[in-house]
PDB file of C-alpha atoms in Angstrom:
ATOM      1  CA  GLN A   1       0.012   0.001  -0.025  1.00  0.00           C
ATOM      2  CA  VAL A   2       1.228   3.509  -0.852  1.00  0.00           C
ATOM      3  CA  GLN A   3       1.604   5.840   2.123  1.00  0.00           C
ATOM      4  CA  LEU A   4       1.872   9.656   1.864  1.00  0.00           C
ATOM      5  CA  VAL A   5       2.818  11.599   4.998  1.00  0.00           C
ATOM      6  CA  GLU A   6       2.585  15.316   5.124  1.00  0.00           C
ATOM      7  CA  SER A   7       4.476  17.579   7.541  1.00  0.00           C
ATOM      8  CA  GLY A   8       5.430  21.202   7.986  1.00  0.00           C
ATOM      9  CA  GLY A   9       2.025  22.806   8.609  1.00  0.00           C
ATOM     10  CA  GLY A  10       1.483  25.193  11.450  1.00  0.00           C
ATOM     11  CA  LEU A  11       0.526  28.775  12.402  1.00  0.00           C
ATOM     12  CA  VAL A  12       2.120  31.660  10.496  1.00  0.00           C
ATOM     13  CA  GLN A  13       1.618  35.420  10.287  1.00  0.00           C
ATOM     14  CA  PRO A  14       0.446  36.992   6.965  1.00  0.00           C
ATOM     15  CA  GLY A  15       3.425  37.552   4.747  1.00  0.00           C
ATOM     16  CA  GLY A  16       5.238  34.647   6.261  1.00  0.00           C
ATOM     17  CA  SER A  17       6.490  31.473   4.638  1.00  0.00           C
ATOM     18  CA  LEU A  18       6.086  27.658   5.166  1.00  0.00           C
ATOM     19  CA  ARG A  19       7.378  24.621   3.465  1.00  0.00           C
ATOM     20  CA  LEU A  20       5.287  21.538   3.418  1.00  0.00           C
ATOM     21  CA  SER A  21       6.742  18.093   2.791  1.00  0.00           C
ATOM     22  CA  CYS A  22       5.236  14.849   1.636  1.00  0.00           C
ATOM     23  CA  ALA A  23       7.138  11.663   2.089  1.00  0.00           C
ATOM     24  CA  VAL A  24       6.104   8.900  -0.372  1.00  0.00           C
ATOM     25  CA  SER A  25       6.644   5.274   0.356  1.00  0.00           C
ATOM     26  CA  GLY A  26       8.552   3.577  -2.504  1.00  0.00           C
ATOM     27  CA  ASN A  27       9.668   5.225  -5.812  1.00  0.00           C
ATOM     28  CA  ILE A  28       8.008   8.548  -6.412  1.00  0.00           C
ATOM     29  CA  ASN A  29       8.536   8.328 -10.097  1.00  0.00           C
ATOM     30  CA  ARG A  30       6.091   5.509 -10.554  1.00  0.00           C
ATOM     31  CA  PHE A  31       3.398   8.285 -10.268  1.00  0.00           C
ATOM     32  CA  ILE A  32       2.795  10.387 -13.327  1.00  0.00           C
ATOM     33  CA  VAL A  33       1.740  13.411 -11.230  1.00  0.00           C
ATOM     34  CA  MET A  34       2.083  14.559  -7.671  1.00  0.00           C
ATOM     35  CA  ASP A  35      -0.321  17.151  -6.383  1.00  0.00           C
ATOM     36  CA  TRP A  36      -1.023  19.464  -3.436  1.00  0.00           C
ATOM     37  CA  PHE A  37      -4.704  20.116  -2.682  1.00  0.00           C
ATOM     38  CA  ARG A  38      -6.224  22.187   0.055  1.00  0.00           C
ATOM     39  CA  GLN A  39      -9.567  22.402   1.670  1.00  0.00           C
ATOM     40  CA  ALA A  40     -10.992  25.169   3.896  1.00  0.00           C
ATOM     41  CA  PRO A  41     -14.059  24.552   6.129  1.00  0.00           C
ATOM     42  CA  GLY A  42     -17.272  24.501   4.228  1.00  0.00           C
ATOM     43  CA  GLN A  43     -15.381  24.645   0.888  1.00  0.00           C
ATOM     44  CA  GLU A  44     -14.632  22.124  -1.931  1.00  0.00           C
ATOM     45  CA  ARG A  45     -11.225  20.567  -2.020  1.00  0.00           C
ATOM     46  CA  GLU A  46      -9.182  22.465  -4.705  1.00  0.00           C
ATOM     47  CA  LEU A  47      -6.026  21.758  -6.648  1.00  0.00           C
ATOM     48  CA  VAL A  48      -3.300  24.124  -5.519  1.00  0.00           C
ATOM     49  CA  ALA A  49      -0.188  22.758  -7.466  1.00  0.00           C
ATOM     50  CA  ARG A  50       0.762  19.843  -9.679  1.00  0.00           C
ATOM     51  CA  ILE A  51       4.070  18.468 -10.901  1.00  0.00           C
ATOM     52  CA  ASN A  52       4.616  15.800 -13.384  1.00  0.00           C
ATOM     53  CA  ARG A  53       7.570  13.386 -13.970  1.00  0.00           C
ATOM     54  CA  GLY A  54       9.070  15.700 -16.598  1.00  0.00           C
ATOM     55  CA  GLY A  55       9.132  18.595 -14.151  1.00  0.00           C
ATOM     56  CA  GLY A  56       6.222  20.505 -15.649  1.00  0.00           C
ATOM     57  CA  THR A  57       4.103  22.340 -13.120  1.00  0.00           C
ATOM     58  CA  ASN A  58       0.584  23.915 -12.793  1.00  0.00           C
ATOM     59  CA  TYR A  59      -0.737  26.217 -10.175  1.00  0.00           C
ATOM     60  CA  ALA A  60      -4.021  27.633  -9.126  1.00  0.00           C
ATOM     61  CA  ASP A  61      -4.308  31.278 -10.104  1.00  0.00           C
ATOM     62  CA  SER A  62      -4.644  32.296  -6.506  1.00  0.00           C
ATOM     63  CA  VAL A  63      -1.151  31.021  -5.582  1.00  0.00           C
ATOM     64  CA  LYS A  64       0.827  31.753  -8.810  1.00  0.00           C
ATOM     65  CA  GLY A  65       4.041  33.649  -8.008  1.00  0.00           C
ATOM     66  CA  ARG A  66       3.847  32.679  -4.266  1.00  0.00           C
ATOM     67  CA  PHE A  67       3.885  28.889  -4.140  1.00  0.00           C
ATOM     68  CA  THR A  68       6.399  26.560  -5.717  1.00  0.00           C
ATOM     69  CA  ILE A  69       6.091  22.713  -6.020  1.00  0.00           C
ATOM     70  CA  SER A  70       9.099  20.627  -6.278  1.00  0.00           C
ATOM     71  CA  ARG A  71      10.406  16.981  -6.022  1.00  0.00           C
ATOM     72  CA  ASP A  72      13.437  15.378  -4.511  1.00  0.00           C
ATOM     73  CA  ASN A  73      13.528  11.911  -6.216  1.00  0.00           C
ATOM     74  CA  ALA A  74      16.483  10.755  -4.091  1.00  0.00           C
ATOM     75  CA  ARG A  75      14.337  11.216  -0.975  1.00  0.00           C
ATOM     76  CA  ASP A  76      10.969  10.243  -2.596  1.00  0.00           C
ATOM     77  CA  THR A  77       9.554  13.530  -1.369  1.00  0.00           C
ATOM     78  CA  VAL A  78       7.468  16.288  -2.814  1.00  0.00           C
ATOM     79  CA  TYR A  79       7.459  19.917  -1.317  1.00  0.00           C
ATOM     80  CA  LEU A  80       5.314  22.914  -1.428  1.00  0.00           C
ATOM     81  CA  GLN A  81       7.200  26.174  -0.627  1.00  0.00           C
ATOM     82  CA  MET A  82       4.620  28.744   0.343  1.00  0.00           C
ATOM     83  CA  ASN A  83       5.679  32.451   0.425  1.00  0.00           C
ATOM     84  CA  SER A  84       3.801  35.710   1.121  1.00  0.00           C
ATOM     85  CA  LEU A  85       1.000  33.755   2.842  1.00  0.00           C
ATOM     86  CA  LYS A  86      -2.494  35.309   3.193  1.00  0.00           C
ATOM     87  CA  PRO A  87      -5.261  34.573   5.506  1.00  0.00           C
ATOM     88  CA  GLU A  88      -7.223  33.029   2.618  1.00  0.00           C
ATOM     89  CA  ASP A  89      -4.551  30.414   2.312  1.00  0.00           C
ATOM     90  CA  THR A  90      -5.743  28.912   5.600  1.00  0.00           C
ATOM     91  CA  ALA A  91      -6.803  25.335   4.960  1.00  0.00           C
ATOM     92  CA  VAL A  92      -5.864  21.703   5.366  1.00  0.00           C
ATOM     93  CA  TYR A  93      -3.325  20.733   2.726  1.00  0.00           C
ATOM     94  CA  TYR A  94      -3.282  17.275   1.275  1.00  0.00           C
ATOM     95  CA  CYS A  95      -0.591  15.479  -0.654  1.00  0.00           C
ATOM     96  CA  HIS A  96      -1.970  13.340  -3.565  1.00  0.00           C
ATOM     97  CA  ALA A  97      -0.349  10.850  -5.904  1.00  0.00           C
ATOM     98  CA  ALA A  98      -2.065   9.998  -9.118  1.00  0.00           C
ATOM     99  CA  ALA A  99      -1.747   7.715 -12.080  1.00  0.00           C
ATOM    100  CA  THR A 100       0.784   4.964 -12.880  1.00  0.00           C
ATOM    101  CA  GLN A 101       1.623   3.605 -16.430  1.00  0.00           C
ATOM    102  CA  SER A 102      -0.209   0.315 -15.483  1.00  0.00           C
ATOM    103  CA  ASP A 103      -3.085   2.000 -13.749  1.00  0.00           C
ATOM    104  CA  PRO A 104      -4.199   5.485 -14.963  1.00  0.00           C
ATOM    105  CA  THR A 105      -6.981   5.611 -12.319  1.00  0.00           C
ATOM    106  CA  PHE A 106      -4.613   5.227  -9.332  1.00  0.00           C
ATOM    107  CA  SER A 107      -5.178   7.803  -6.668  1.00  0.00           C
ATOM    108  CA  SER A 108      -3.764   8.003  -3.103  1.00  0.00           C
ATOM    109  CA  TRP A 109      -4.046  10.778  -0.403  1.00  0.00           C
ATOM    110  CA  GLY A 110      -2.183  11.771   2.618  1.00  0.00           C
ATOM    111  CA  GLN A 111      -3.805  12.510   5.925  1.00  0.00           C
ATOM    112  CA  GLY A 112      -3.466  16.250   5.598  1.00  0.00           C
ATOM    113  CA  THR A 113      -1.678  19.055   7.448  1.00  0.00           C
ATOM    114  CA  GLN A 114      -3.256  22.247   8.851  1.00  0.00           C
ATOM    115  CA  VAL A 115      -1.986  25.582   7.711  1.00  0.00           C
ATOM    116  CA  THR A 116      -3.321  28.790   9.532  1.00  0.00           C
ATOM    117  CA  VAL A 117      -2.428  32.180   8.480  1.00  0.00           C
ATOM    118  CA  SER A 118      -3.400  34.721  11.065  1.00  0.00           C
ATOM    119  CA  SER A 119      -2.077  37.772  12.928  1.00  0.00           C
TER     120      SER A 119
END
């Protein structure tokens, strides 16, 4: 079974920074894409950032220029660097692995980590 374990969440002031980590069991490169999602209370879960095996990335408009997704293949870890944080970034952030060559429907989620941006 694939396990995704997020860490790095916490309380930060507006304008501050956090780096989230997602440790993946096994070889991270077996997944075509790795994602970060977030969900605020009463809101739908939304895609924040995506990185594919070729290094291509996509970001939600609300975080472009502030967030950066990256991978460290040697450590089987994906990161989300969050800068210039705003109160509206407050949410539970989830790591997500999707799609292998043999199973395009594969999907696995981490447990989530809370990010709170407040003065």
